[in-house]
mmCIF file with all atom_site columns, C-alpha atoms and ligand atoms in Angstrom:
data_model
loop_
_atom_site.group_PDB
_atom_site.id
_atom_site.type_symbol
_atom_site.label_atom_id
_atom_site.label_alt_id
_atom_site.label_comp_id
_atom_site.label_asym_id
_atom_site.label_entity_id
_atom_site.label_seq_id
_atom_site.pdbx_PDB_ins_code
_atom_site.Cartn_x
_atom_site.Cartn_y
_atom_site.Cartn_z
_atom_site.occupancy
_atom_site.B_iso_or_equiv
_atom_site.pdbx_formal_charge
_atom_site.auth_seq_id
_atom_site.auth_comp_id
_atom_site.auth_asym_id
_atom_site.auth_atom_id
_atom_site.pdbx_PDB_model_num
ATOM   1   C CA  . MET A 1 1   ? -47.323 -104.831 -95.424  1.00 0.00 ? 10  MET A CA  1
ATOM   2   C CA  . SER A 1 2   ? -45.650 -106.481 -98.459  1.00 0.00 ? 11  SER A CA  1
ATOM   3   C CA  . LYS A 1 3   ? -42.545 -104.692 -99.737  1.00 0.00 ? 12  LYS A CA  1
ATOM   4   C CA  . LYS A 1 4   ? -41.924 -104.331 -103.485 1.00 0.00 ? 13  LYS A CA  1
ATOM   5   C CA  . LYS A 1 5   ? -38.564 -105.805 -104.563 1.00 0.00 ? 14  LYS A CA  1
ATOM   6   C CA  . PRO A 1 6   ? -36.319 -103.052 -106.039 1.00 0.00 ? 15  PRO A CA  1
ATOM   7   C CA  . ASN A 1 7   ? -35.155 -103.732 -109.621 1.00 0.00 ? 16  ASN A CA  1
ATOM   8   C CA  . LYS A 1 8   ? -31.563 -104.822 -110.275 1.00 0.00 ? 17  LYS A CA  1
ATOM   9   C CA  . GLN A 1 9   ? -30.564 -101.667 -112.173 1.00 0.00 ? 18  GLN A CA  1
ATOM   10  C CA  . TRP A 1 10  ? -31.759 -99.470  -109.287 1.00 0.00 ? 19  TRP A CA  1
ATOM   11  C CA  . VAL A 1 11  ? -29.824 -101.552 -106.721 1.00 0.00 ? 20  VAL A CA  1
ATOM   12  C CA  . GLN A 1 12  ? -26.640 -101.361 -108.861 1.00 0.00 ? 21  GLN A CA  1
ATOM   13  C CA  . SER A 1 13  ? -26.872 -97.590  -109.310 1.00 0.00 ? 22  SER A CA  1
ATOM   14  C CA  . GLN A 1 14  ? -27.530 -97.143  -105.577 1.00 0.00 ? 23  GLN A CA  1
ATOM   15  C CA  . ASN A 1 15  ? -24.417 -99.178  -104.741 1.00 0.00 ? 24  ASN A CA  1
ATOM   16  C CA  . LYS A 1 16  ? -22.252 -96.965  -106.956 1.00 0.00 ? 25  LYS A CA  1
ATOM   17  C CA  . ASP A 1 17  ? -23.741 -93.710  -105.706 1.00 0.00 ? 26  ASP A CA  1
ATOM   18  C CA  . TYR A 1 18  ? -21.369 -91.546  -103.637 1.00 0.00 ? 27  TYR A CA  1
ATOM   19  C CA  . PHE A 1 19  ? -24.159 -90.060  -101.515 1.00 0.00 ? 28  PHE A CA  1
ATOM   20  C CA  . VAL A 1 20  ? -25.667 -93.493  -100.784 1.00 0.00 ? 29  VAL A CA  1
ATOM   21  C CA  . LYS A 1 21  ? -22.274 -94.670  -99.469  1.00 0.00 ? 30  LYS A CA  1
ATOM   22  C CA  . GLN A 1 22  ? -21.858 -91.498  -97.408  1.00 0.00 ? 31  GLN A CA  1
ATOM   23  C CA  . ALA A 1 23  ? -25.339 -91.896  -95.905  1.00 0.00 ? 32  ALA A CA  1
ATOM   24  C CA  . ARG A 1 24  ? -24.646 -95.531  -94.957  1.00 0.00 ? 33  ARG A CA  1
ATOM   25  C CA  . GLN A 1 25  ? -21.353 -94.607  -93.284  1.00 0.00 ? 34  GLN A CA  1
ATOM   26  C CA  . SER A 1 26  ? -22.924 -91.693  -91.411  1.00 0.00 ? 35  SER A CA  1
ATOM   27  C CA  . HIS A 1 27  ? -25.971 -93.720  -90.305  1.00 0.00 ? 36  HIS A CA  1
ATOM   28  C CA  . TYR A 1 28  ? -28.409 -91.517  -92.170  1.00 0.00 ? 37  TYR A CA  1
ATOM   29  C CA  . ARG A 1 29  ? -31.442 -93.338  -93.479  1.00 0.00 ? 38  ARG A CA  1
ATOM   30  C CA  . SER A 1 30  ? -31.357 -91.836  -96.960  1.00 0.00 ? 39  SER A CA  1
ATOM   31  C CA  . ARG A 1 31  ? -29.041 -90.024  -99.376  1.00 0.00 ? 40  ARG A CA  1
ATOM   32  C CA  . ALA A 1 32  ? -31.668 -87.260  -99.364  1.00 0.00 ? 41  ALA A CA  1
ATOM   33  C CA  . VAL A 1 33  ? -29.991 -85.887  -96.241  1.00 0.00 ? 42  VAL A CA  1
ATOM   34  C CA  . TYR A 1 34  ? -27.217 -84.402  -98.403  1.00 0.00 ? 43  TYR A CA  1
ATOM   35  C CA  . LYS A 1 35  ? -29.712 -82.274  -100.302 1.00 0.00 ? 44  LYS A CA  1
ATOM   36  C CA  . LEU A 1 36  ? -30.921 -80.738  -97.056  1.00 0.00 ? 45  LEU A CA  1
ATOM   37  C CA  . GLN A 1 37  ? -27.398 -80.435  -95.670  1.00 0.00 ? 46  GLN A CA  1
ATOM   38  C CA  . GLU A 1 38  ? -26.146 -78.545  -98.740  1.00 0.00 ? 47  GLU A CA  1
ATOM   39  C CA  . ILE A 1 39  ? -29.082 -76.134  -98.656  1.00 0.00 ? 48  ILE A CA  1
ATOM   40  C CA  . ASP A 1 40  ? -28.680 -75.659  -94.897  1.00 0.00 ? 49  ASP A CA  1
ATOM   41  C CA  . GLN A 1 41  ? -24.954 -74.976  -95.214  1.00 0.00 ? 50  GLN A CA  1
ATOM   42  C CA  . LYS A 1 42  ? -25.688 -72.273  -97.767  1.00 0.00 ? 51  LYS A CA  1
ATOM   43  C CA  . ASP A 1 43  ? -28.883 -70.797  -96.338  1.00 0.00 ? 52  ASP A CA  1
ATOM   44  C CA  . LYS A 1 44  ? -28.643 -71.488  -92.580  1.00 0.00 ? 53  LYS A CA  1
ATOM   45  C CA  . LEU A 1 45  ? -32.105 -72.988  -92.095  1.00 0.00 ? 54  LEU A CA  1
ATOM   46  C CA  . PHE A 1 46  ? -31.675 -74.498  -88.637  1.00 0.00 ? 55  PHE A CA  1
ATOM   47  C CA  . LYS A 1 47  ? -31.179 -72.678  -85.342  1.00 0.00 ? 56  LYS A CA  1
ATOM   48  C CA  . PRO A 1 48  ? -31.347 -73.772  -81.718  1.00 0.00 ? 57  PRO A CA  1
ATOM   49  C CA  . ASP A 1 49  ? -34.784 -74.289  -80.157  1.00 0.00 ? 58  ASP A CA  1
ATOM   50  C CA  . ILE A 1 50  ? -36.874 -73.970  -83.309  1.00 0.00 ? 59  ILE A CA  1
ATOM   51  C CA  . CYS A 1 51  ? -40.000 -75.933  -84.251  1.00 0.00 ? 60  CYS A CA  1
ATOM   52  C CA  . VAL A 1 52  ? -39.658 -77.740  -87.591  1.00 0.00 ? 61  VAL A CA  1
ATOM   53  C CA  . VAL A 1 53  ? -42.349 -79.559  -89.591  1.00 0.00 ? 62  VAL A CA  1
ATOM   54  C CA  . ASP A 1 54  ? -41.049 -82.297  -91.926  1.00 0.00 ? 63  ASP A CA  1
ATOM   55  C CA  . LEU A 1 55  ? -43.684 -83.261  -94.523  1.00 0.00 ? 64  LEU A CA  1
ATOM   56  C CA  . GLY A 1 56  ? -43.111 -86.593  -96.293  1.00 0.00 ? 65  GLY A CA  1
ATOM   57  C CA  . SER A 1 57  ? -40.472 -87.557  -93.744  1.00 0.00 ? 66  SER A CA  1
ATOM   58  C CA  . ALA A 1 58  ? -39.917 -91.313  -94.213  1.00 0.00 ? 67  ALA A CA  1
ATOM   59  C CA  . PRO A 1 59  ? -37.516 -93.038  -93.979  1.00 0.00 ? 68  PRO A CA  1
ATOM   60  C CA  . GLY A 1 60  ? -36.311 -90.118  -91.900  1.00 0.00 ? 69  GLY A CA  1
ATOM   61  C CA  . SER A 1 61  ? -32.951 -88.651  -92.922  1.00 0.00 ? 70  SER A CA  1
ATOM   62  C CA  . TRP A 1 62  ? -34.255 -85.063  -93.022  1.00 0.00 ? 71  TRP A CA  1
ATOM   63  C CA  . SER A 1 63  ? -35.790 -85.542  -89.570  1.00 0.00 ? 72  SER A CA  1
ATOM   64  C CA  . GLN A 1 64  ? -32.490 -87.017  -88.325  1.00 0.00 ? 73  GLN A CA  1
ATOM   65  C CA  . TYR A 1 65  ? -30.608 -83.989  -89.667  1.00 0.00 ? 74  TYR A CA  1
ATOM   66  C CA  . ALA A 1 66  ? -33.168 -81.549  -88.254  1.00 0.00 ? 75  ALA A CA  1
ATOM   67  C CA  . SER A 1 67  ? -33.075 -83.217  -84.852  1.00 0.00 ? 76  SER A CA  1
ATOM   68  C CA  . GLU A 1 68  ? -29.274 -82.798  -84.782  1.00 0.00 ? 77  GLU A CA  1
ATOM   69  C CA  . HIS A 1 69  ? -29.407 -79.087  -85.661  1.00 0.00 ? 78  HIS A CA  1
ATOM   70  C CA  . ILE A 1 70  ? -32.102 -77.623  -83.399  1.00 0.00 ? 79  ILE A CA  1
ATOM   71  C CA  . GLY A 1 71  ? -30.340 -77.725  -80.045  1.00 0.00 ? 80  GLY A CA  1
ATOM   72  C CA  . ALA A 1 72  ? -31.648 -79.311  -76.863  1.00 0.00 ? 81  ALA A CA  1
ATOM   73  C CA  . ASN A 1 73  ? -35.062 -77.637  -76.895  1.00 0.00 ? 82  ASN A CA  1
ATOM   74  C CA  . GLY A 1 74  ? -35.950 -77.764  -80.557  1.00 0.00 ? 83  GLY A CA  1
ATOM   75  C CA  . ARG A 1 75  ? -38.811 -79.916  -81.889  1.00 0.00 ? 84  ARG A CA  1
ATOM   76  C CA  . VAL A 1 76  ? -39.652 -81.700  -85.116  1.00 0.00 ? 85  VAL A CA  1
ATOM   77  C CA  . ILE A 1 77  ? -43.134 -82.773  -86.182  1.00 0.00 ? 86  ILE A CA  1
ATOM   78  C CA  . ALA A 1 78  ? -42.802 -85.311  -88.990  1.00 0.00 ? 87  ALA A CA  1
ATOM   79  C CA  . VAL A 1 79  ? -45.563 -86.722  -91.207  1.00 0.00 ? 88  VAL A CA  1
ATOM   80  C CA  . ASP A 1 80  ? -45.667 -89.583  -93.681  1.00 0.00 ? 89  ASP A CA  1
ATOM   81  C CA  . ILE A 1 81  ? -48.059 -92.182  -95.105  1.00 0.00 ? 90  ILE A CA  1
ATOM   82  C CA  . LEU A 1 82  ? -45.316 -94.713  -94.440  1.00 0.00 ? 91  LEU A CA  1
ATOM   83  C CA  . SER A 1 83  ? -44.231 -95.605  -90.946  1.00 0.00 ? 92  SER A CA  1
ATOM   84  C CA  . MET A 1 84  ? -40.912 -94.338  -89.646  1.00 0.00 ? 93  MET A CA  1
ATOM   85  C CA  . GLU A 1 85  ? -38.542 -95.570  -86.923  1.00 0.00 ? 94  GLU A CA  1
ATOM   86  C CA  . PRO A 1 86  ? -38.444 -93.188  -83.934  1.00 0.00 ? 95  PRO A CA  1
ATOM   87  C CA  . ILE A 1 87  ? -35.928 -90.325  -83.798  1.00 0.00 ? 96  ILE A CA  1
ATOM   88  C CA  . GLU A 1 88  ? -35.040 -88.226  -80.766  1.00 0.00 ? 97  GLU A CA  1
ATOM   89  C CA  . LYS A 1 89  ? -36.955 -84.904  -80.570  1.00 0.00 ? 98  LYS A CA  1
ATOM   90  C CA  . VAL A 1 90  ? -39.218 -85.986  -83.446  1.00 0.00 ? 99  VAL A CA  1
ATOM   91  C CA  . LYS A 1 91  ? -42.988 -86.390  -83.002  1.00 0.00 ? 100 LYS A CA  1
ATOM   92  C CA  . PHE A 1 92  ? -44.149 -88.607  -85.854  1.00 0.00 ? 101 PHE A CA  1
ATOM   93  C CA  . VAL A 1 93  ? -47.668 -88.446  -87.312  1.00 0.00 ? 102 VAL A CA  1
ATOM   94  C CA  . LEU A 1 94  ? -48.586 -91.440  -89.471  1.00 0.00 ? 103 LEU A CA  1
ATOM   95  C CA  . GLY A 1 95  ? -51.015 -90.594  -92.253  1.00 0.00 ? 104 GLY A CA  1
ATOM   96  C CA  . ASP A 1 96  ? -51.815 -88.863  -95.496  1.00 0.00 ? 105 ASP A CA  1
ATOM   97  C CA  . PHE A 1 97  ? -51.045 -85.172  -95.364  1.00 0.00 ? 106 PHE A CA  1
ATOM   98  C CA  . THR A 1 98  ? -53.903 -84.468  -97.786  1.00 0.00 ? 107 THR A CA  1
ATOM   99  C CA  . ASP A 1 99  ? -56.316 -85.765  -95.129  1.00 0.00 ? 108 ASP A CA  1
ATOM   100 C CA  . GLU A 1 100 ? -57.618 -82.813  -93.103  1.00 0.00 ? 109 GLU A CA  1
ATOM   101 C CA  . HIS A 1 101 ? -57.472 -84.812  -89.848  1.00 0.00 ? 110 HIS A CA  1
ATOM   102 C CA  . ILE A 1 102 ? -53.777 -85.461  -90.335  1.00 0.00 ? 111 ILE A CA  1
ATOM   103 C CA  . GLU A 1 103 ? -53.099 -81.816  -91.114  1.00 0.00 ? 112 GLU A CA  1
ATOM   104 C CA  . ASN A 1 104 ? -55.024 -80.831  -87.974  1.00 0.00 ? 113 ASN A CA  1
ATOM   105 C CA  . GLN A 1 105 ? -52.984 -83.276  -85.882  1.00 0.00 ? 114 GLN A CA  1
ATOM   106 C CA  . CYS A 1 106 ? -49.847 -81.520  -87.082  1.00 0.00 ? 115 CYS A CA  1
ATOM   107 C CA  . ILE A 1 107 ? -51.281 -78.114  -86.213  1.00 0.00 ? 116 ILE A CA  1
ATOM   108 C CA  . ASP A 1 108 ? -52.140 -79.404  -82.705  1.00 0.00 ? 117 ASP A CA  1
ATOM   109 C CA  . HIS A 1 109 ? -48.591 -80.669  -82.195  1.00 0.00 ? 118 HIS A CA  1
ATOM   110 C CA  . ILE A 1 110 ? -47.111 -77.394  -83.421  1.00 0.00 ? 119 ILE A CA  1
ATOM   111 C CA  . GLY A 1 111 ? -49.132 -75.438  -80.862  1.00 0.00 ? 120 GLY A CA  1
ATOM   112 C CA  . GLU A 1 112 ? -50.123 -71.796  -80.704  1.00 0.00 ? 121 GLU A CA  1
ATOM   113 C CA  . GLN A 1 113 ? -46.653 -70.374  -81.177  1.00 0.00 ? 122 GLN A CA  1
ATOM   114 C CA  . GLY A 1 114 ? -46.417 -71.698  -84.719  1.00 0.00 ? 123 GLY A CA  1
ATOM   115 C CA  . ALA A 1 115 ? -43.574 -73.372  -86.557  1.00 0.00 ? 124 ALA A CA  1
ATOM   116 C CA  . ASP A 1 116 ? -40.318 -71.725  -87.569  1.00 0.00 ? 125 ASP A CA  1
ATOM   117 C CA  . LEU A 1 117 ? -39.608 -73.935  -90.554  1.00 0.00 ? 126 LEU A CA  1
ATOM   118 C CA  . VAL A 1 118 ? -41.626 -76.242  -92.832  1.00 0.00 ? 127 VAL A CA  1
ATOM   119 C CA  . ILE A 1 119 ? -39.603 -78.646  -94.986  1.00 0.00 ? 128 ILE A CA  1
ATOM   120 C CA  . SER A 1 120 ? -41.387 -80.732  -97.609  1.00 0.00 ? 129 SER A CA  1
ATOM   121 C CA  . ASP A 1 121 ? -39.686 -83.487  -99.596  1.00 0.00 ? 130 ASP A CA  1
ATOM   122 C CA  . MET A 1 122 ? -43.084 -85.004  -100.494 1.00 0.00 ? 131 MET A CA  1
ATOM   123 C CA  . ALA A 1 123 ? -43.673 -86.401  -103.942 1.00 0.00 ? 132 ALA A CA  1
ATOM   124 C CA  . PRO A 1 124 ? -46.875 -88.084  -105.112 1.00 0.00 ? 133 PRO A CA  1
ATOM   125 C CA  . ASN A 1 125 ? -46.841 -91.693  -106.298 1.00 0.00 ? 134 ASN A CA  1
ATOM   126 C CA  . LEU A 1 126 ? -45.889 -91.542  -109.962 1.00 0.00 ? 135 LEU A CA  1
ATOM   127 C CA  . THR A 1 127 ? -48.212 -92.846  -112.653 1.00 0.00 ? 136 THR A CA  1
ATOM   128 C CA  . GLY A 1 128 ? -45.651 -92.366  -115.445 1.00 0.00 ? 137 GLY A CA  1
ATOM   129 C CA  . ILE A 1 129 ? -48.052 -90.002  -117.221 1.00 0.00 ? 138 ILE A CA  1
ATOM   130 C CA  . ARG A 1 130 ? -46.112 -86.762  -117.065 1.00 0.00 ? 139 ARG A CA  1
ATOM   131 C CA  . THR A 1 131 ? -49.014 -84.287  -117.109 1.00 0.00 ? 140 THR A CA  1
ATOM   132 C CA  . THR A 1 132 ? -50.889 -86.232  -114.417 1.00 0.00 ? 141 THR A CA  1
ATOM   133 C CA  . ASP A 1 133 ? -47.791 -86.533  -112.232 1.00 0.00 ? 142 ASP A CA  1
ATOM   134 C CA  . GLN A 1 134 ? -47.012 -82.821  -112.606 1.00 0.00 ? 143 GLN A CA  1
ATOM   135 C CA  . ALA A 1 135 ? -50.608 -81.844  -111.766 1.00 0.00 ? 144 ALA A CA  1
ATOM   136 C CA  . ARG A 1 136 ? -50.544 -84.066  -108.656 1.00 0.00 ? 145 ARG A CA  1
ATOM   137 C CA  . SER A 1 137 ? -47.210 -82.691  -107.569 1.00 0.00 ? 146 SER A CA  1
ATOM   138 C CA  . MET A 1 138 ? -48.453 -79.089  -107.887 1.00 0.00 ? 147 MET A CA  1
ATOM   139 C CA  . ALA A 1 139 ? -51.703 -79.940  -106.066 1.00 0.00 ? 148 ALA A CA  1
ATOM   140 C CA  . LEU A 1 140 ? -49.617 -81.283  -103.179 1.00 0.00 ? 149 LEU A CA  1
ATOM   141 C CA  . ALA A 1 141 ? -47.425 -78.172  -103.253 1.00 0.00 ? 150 ALA A CA  1
ATOM   142 C CA  . GLU A 1 142 ? -50.503 -75.948  -103.036 1.00 0.00 ? 151 GLU A CA  1
ATOM   143 C CA  . LEU A 1 143 ? -51.701 -77.867  -99.969  1.00 0.00 ? 152 LEU A CA  1
ATOM   144 C CA  . VAL A 1 144 ? -48.307 -77.316  -98.359  1.00 0.00 ? 153 VAL A CA  1
ATOM   145 C CA  . TYR A 1 145 ? -48.575 -73.612  -99.163  1.00 0.00 ? 154 TYR A CA  1
ATOM   146 C CA  . GLU A 1 146 ? -52.037 -73.447  -97.538  1.00 0.00 ? 155 GLU A CA  1
ATOM   147 C CA  . PHE A 1 147 ? -50.735 -75.385  -94.547  1.00 0.00 ? 156 PHE A CA  1
ATOM   148 C CA  . CYS A 1 148 ? -48.026 -72.733  -94.116  1.00 0.00 ? 157 CYS A CA  1
ATOM   149 C CA  . HIS A 1 149 ? -50.714 -70.082  -93.510  1.00 0.00 ? 158 HIS A CA  1
ATOM   150 C CA  . ASN A 1 150 ? -51.936 -72.092  -90.503  1.00 0.00 ? 159 ASN A CA  1
ATOM   151 C CA  . ALA A 1 151 ? -48.621 -73.455  -89.341  1.00 0.00 ? 160 ALA A CA  1
ATOM   152 C CA  . LEU A 1 152 ? -45.856 -70.885  -89.789  1.00 0.00 ? 161 LEU A CA  1
ATOM   153 C CA  . LYS A 1 153 ? -45.172 -68.076  -87.374  1.00 0.00 ? 162 LYS A CA  1
ATOM   154 C CA  . PRO A 1 154 ? -44.414 -64.644  -88.875  1.00 0.00 ? 163 PRO A CA  1
ATOM   155 C CA  . GLY A 1 155 ? -40.847 -64.736  -90.162  1.00 0.00 ? 164 GLY A CA  1
ATOM   156 C CA  . GLY A 1 156 ? -40.940 -68.524  -90.664  1.00 0.00 ? 165 GLY A CA  1
ATOM   157 C CA  . ASP A 1 157 ? -39.459 -70.314  -93.685  1.00 0.00 ? 166 ASP A CA  1
ATOM   158 C CA  . LEU A 1 158 ? -40.583 -72.984  -96.168  1.00 0.00 ? 167 LEU A CA  1
ATOM   159 C CA  . LEU A 1 159 ? -38.345 -75.373  -98.118  1.00 0.00 ? 168 LEU A CA  1
ATOM   160 C CA  . ILE A 1 160 ? -40.307 -77.385  -100.682 1.00 0.00 ? 169 ILE A CA  1
ATOM   161 C CA  . LYS A 1 161 ? -39.473 -79.900  -103.403 1.00 0.00 ? 170 LYS A CA  1
ATOM   162 C CA  . LEU A 1 162 ? -40.994 -79.242  -106.819 1.00 0.00 ? 171 LEU A CA  1
ATOM   163 C CA  . PHE A 1 163 ? -40.648 -80.828  -110.249 1.00 0.00 ? 172 PHE A CA  1
ATOM   164 C CA  . GLU A 1 164 ? -39.815 -78.671  -113.254 1.00 0.00 ? 173 GLU A CA  1
ATOM   165 C CA  . GLY A 1 165 ? -42.952 -78.339  -115.375 1.00 0.00 ? 174 GLY A CA  1
ATOM   166 C CA  . ALA A 1 166 ? -46.375 -76.713  -115.618 1.00 0.00 ? 175 ALA A CA  1
ATOM   167 C CA  . GLY A 1 167 ? -47.359 -74.615  -112.643 1.00 0.00 ? 176 GLY A CA  1
ATOM   168 C CA  . THR A 1 168 ? -43.968 -74.102  -110.974 1.00 0.00 ? 177 THR A CA  1
ATOM   169 C CA  . ARG A 1 169 ? -43.529 -70.509  -112.173 1.00 0.00 ? 178 ARG A CA  1
ATOM   170 C CA  . GLU A 1 170 ? -47.009 -69.564  -110.923 1.00 0.00 ? 179 GLU A CA  1
ATOM   171 C CA  . PHE A 1 171 ? -46.328 -71.331  -107.630 1.00 0.00 ? 180 PHE A CA  1
ATOM   172 C CA  . ARG A 1 172 ? -43.157 -69.306  -107.079 1.00 0.00 ? 181 ARG A CA  1
ATOM   173 C CA  . GLN A 1 173 ? -45.169 -66.140  -107.801 1.00 0.00 ? 182 GLN A CA  1
ATOM   174 C CA  . LEU A 1 174 ? -47.725 -67.197  -105.198 1.00 0.00 ? 183 LEU A CA  1
ATOM   175 C CA  . LEU A 1 175 ? -44.980 -67.684  -102.624 1.00 0.00 ? 184 LEU A CA  1
ATOM   176 C CA  . LYS A 1 176 ? -43.576 -64.248  -103.412 1.00 0.00 ? 185 LYS A CA  1
ATOM   177 C CA  . GLU A 1 177 ? -46.859 -62.683  -102.304 1.00 0.00 ? 186 GLU A CA  1
ATOM   178 C CA  . HIS A 1 178 ? -46.423 -63.986  -98.755  1.00 0.00 ? 187 HIS A CA  1
ATOM   179 C CA  . PHE A 1 179 ? -42.705 -64.501  -98.238  1.00 0.00 ? 188 PHE A CA  1
ATOM   180 C CA  . ALA A 1 180 ? -40.050 -61.774  -98.319  1.00 0.00 ? 189 ALA A CA  1
ATOM   181 C CA  . LYS A 1 181 ? -37.567 -63.805  -100.382 1.00 0.00 ? 190 LYS A CA  1
ATOM   182 C CA  . VAL A 1 182 ? -37.961 -66.794  -102.715 1.00 0.00 ? 191 VAL A CA  1
ATOM   183 C CA  . VAL A 1 183 ? -34.951 -68.639  -104.163 1.00 0.00 ? 192 VAL A CA  1
ATOM   184 C CA  . THR A 1 184 ? -34.399 -71.877  -106.101 1.00 0.00 ? 193 THR A CA  1
ATOM   185 C CA  . ARG A 1 185 ? -31.871 -74.549  -105.096 1.00 0.00 ? 194 ARG A CA  1
ATOM   186 C CA  . LYS A 1 186 ? -30.610 -77.652  -106.963 1.00 0.00 ? 195 LYS A CA  1
ATOM   187 C CA  . PRO A 1 187 ? -28.225 -79.382  -104.533 1.00 0.00 ? 196 PRO A CA  1
ATOM   188 C CA  . SER A 1 188 ? -25.458 -81.675  -105.858 1.00 0.00 ? 197 SER A CA  1
ATOM   189 C CA  . ALA A 1 189 ? -27.145 -84.765  -104.393 1.00 0.00 ? 198 ALA A CA  1
ATOM   190 C CA  . SER A 1 190 ? -30.197 -84.069  -106.565 1.00 0.00 ? 199 SER A CA  1
ATOM   191 C CA  . ARG A 1 191 ? -29.568 -86.145  -109.679 1.00 0.00 ? 200 ARG A CA  1
ATOM   192 C CA  . ASP A 1 192 ? -28.953 -84.160  -112.887 1.00 0.00 ? 201 ASP A CA  1
ATOM   193 C CA  . ASN A 1 193 ? -31.465 -86.274  -114.783 1.00 0.00 ? 202 ASN A CA  1
ATOM   194 C CA  . SER A 1 194 ? -34.175 -85.570  -112.215 1.00 0.00 ? 203 SER A CA  1
ATOM   195 C CA  . ARG A 1 195 ? -36.638 -82.712  -112.737 1.00 0.00 ? 204 ARG A CA  1
ATOM   196 C CA  . GLU A 1 196 ? -36.722 -82.131  -108.995 1.00 0.00 ? 205 GLU A CA  1
ATOM   197 C CA  . PHE A 1 197 ? -35.512 -78.899  -107.462 1.00 0.00 ? 206 PHE A CA  1
ATOM   198 C CA  . TYR A 1 198 ? -36.178 -77.041  -104.234 1.00 0.00 ? 207 TYR A CA  1
ATOM   199 C CA  . VAL A 1 199 ? -37.723 -73.675  -103.553 1.00 0.00 ? 208 VAL A CA  1
ATOM   200 C CA  . LEU A 1 200 ? -36.803 -71.856  -100.376 1.00 0.00 ? 209 LEU A CA  1
ATOM   201 C CA  . ALA A 1 201 ? -39.272 -69.170  -99.310  1.00 0.00 ? 210 ALA A CA  1
ATOM   202 C CA  . ARG A 1 202 ? -38.080 -67.049  -96.400  1.00 0.00 ? 211 ARG A CA  1
ATOM   203 C CA  . SER A 1 203 ? -39.626 -64.723  -93.841  1.00 0.00 ? 212 SER A CA  1
ATOM   204 C CA  . TYR A 1 204 ? -43.336 -65.556  -94.022  1.00 0.00 ? 213 TYR A CA  1
ATOM   205 C CA  . GLY A 1 205 ? -45.617 -62.544  -93.656  1.00 0.00 ? 214 GLY A CA  1
ATOM   206 C CA  . LEU A 1 206 ? -42.803 -59.991  -93.419  1.00 0.00 ? 215 LEU A CA  1
HETATM 207 C C1  . LIG B 2 .   ? -38.491 -88.604  -101.158 1.00 0.00 ? 14  LIG B C1  1
HETATM 208 S S1  . LIG B 2 .   ? -39.353 -89.310  -99.815  1.00 0.00 ? 14  LIG B S1  1
HETATM 209 C C2  . LIG B 2 .   ? -38.795 -88.336  -98.440  1.00 0.00 ? 14  LIG B C2  1
HETATM 210 C C3  . LIG B 2 .   ? -37.411 -88.664  -97.949  1.00 0.00 ? 14  LIG B C3  1
HETATM 211 C C4  . LIG B 2 .   ? -37.087 -87.959  -96.662  1.00 0.00 ? 14  LIG B C4  1
HETATM 212 N N1  . LIG B 2 .   ? -36.927 -86.517  -96.866  1.00 0.00 ? 14  LIG B N1  1
HETATM 213 C C5  . LIG B 2 .   ? -35.831 -88.478  -96.013  1.00 0.00 ? 14  LIG B C5  1
HETATM 214 O O1  . LIG B 2 .   ? -34.870 -87.726  -95.920  1.00 0.00 ? 14  LIG B O1  1
HETATM 215 O O2  . LIG B 2 .   ? -35.817 -89.634  -95.566  1.00 0.00 ? 14  LIG B O2  1
HETATM 216 C C6  . LIG B 2 .   ? -40.968 -88.703  -100.033 1.00 0.00 ? 14  LIG B C6  1
HETATM 217 C C7  . LIG B 2 .   ? -41.942 -89.149  -98.988  1.00 0.00 ? 14  LIG B C7  1
HETATM 218 O O3  . LIG B 2 .   ? -43.166 -88.447  -99.147  1.00 0.00 ? 14  LIG B O3  1
HETATM 219 C C8  . LIG B 2 .   ? -44.195 -89.275  -98.670  1.00 0.00 ? 14  LIG B C8  1
HETATM 220 N N2  . LIG B 2 .   ? -45.491 -88.771  -99.133  1.00 0.00 ? 14  LIG B N2  1
HETATM 221 C C9  . LIG B 2 .   ? -45.916 -88.593  -100.399 1.00 0.00 ? 14  LIG B C9  1
HETATM 222 N N3  . LIG B 2 .   ? -47.178 -88.139  -100.419 1.00 0.00 ? 14  LIG B N3  1
HETATM 223 C C10 . LIG B 2 .   ? -47.563 -88.012  -99.118  1.00 0.00 ? 14  LIG B C10 1
HETATM 224 C C11 . LIG B 2 .   ? -48.762 -87.584  -98.487  1.00 0.00 ? 14  LIG B C11 1
HETATM 225 N N4  . LIG B 2 .   ? -49.832 -87.212  -99.194  1.00 0.00 ? 14  LIG B N4  1
HETATM 226 N N5  . LIG B 2 .   ? -48.816 -87.581  -97.127  1.00 0.00 ? 14  LIG B N5  1
HETATM 227 C C12 . LIG B 2 .   ? -47.738 -87.968  -96.405  1.00 0.00 ? 14  LIG B C12 1
HETATM 228 N N6  . LIG B 2 .   ? -46.572 -88.382  -96.949  1.00 0.00 ? 14  LIG B N6  1
HETATM 229 C C13 . LIG B 2 .   ? -46.486 -88.415  -98.288  1.00 0.00 ? 14  LIG B C13 1
HETATM 230 C C14 . LIG B 2 .   ? -43.833 -90.641  -99.213  1.00 0.00 ? 14  LIG B C14 1
HETATM 231 O O4  . LIG B 2 .   ? -44.479 -91.671  -98.501  1.00 0.00 ? 14  LIG B O4  1
HETATM 232 C C15 . LIG B 2 .   ? -42.310 -90.641  -99.058  1.00 0.00 ? 14  LIG B C15 1
HETATM 233 O O5  . LIG B 2 .   ? -41.913 -91.294  -97.884  1.00 0.00 ? 14  LIG B O5  1
#
């Protein structure tokens, strides 16, 4: 597969970025790990022996972090369209999450007991047309929400990335119907000029 060359401005800003440097030193594959870490330190997402589903997992820093915080018997099922280097305790599914077969593969790997935690850092490929990008992002979020009905065990949690814009308020309302608590998080590693933020929905079905 041919790789697109990153532009010079992006490379320069990455080199200056505190979280990029931290990730390199700590052998994490992406600065995104610090978003998850900050939310986890505040909200205590990970516990020993849980089953975690990581949607949009590549290059893999969230899966690395999850694998380090679920004890010896925990499991991670990770999915991405892009391939990902193996990680201990992580079962990787290569494919498009919007494809029903891929979603079913995840459900099979989760097993009858259900998952304790779904984390989604997925973002659709951007077209640059804001309304289209926002609609695609919300469509993906709704699929994740539907997946939670099949995947999460009662009491399970969902952490999902959203982009500020049309549909996010309604989406939070939808989550409130099925989760006991819904909160918003904007971790320090999430750039101020980015519309991204995270919603944490806790205690599914309780
Ligand atoms: C911001 S990156 C995730 C970074 C990851 N959390 C980490 O820590 O390394 C978003 C990922 O979502 C994936 N993605 C977007 N749409 C997807 C889809 N429909 N199915 C599977 N993966 C998807 C992209 O390929 C990309 O790797």
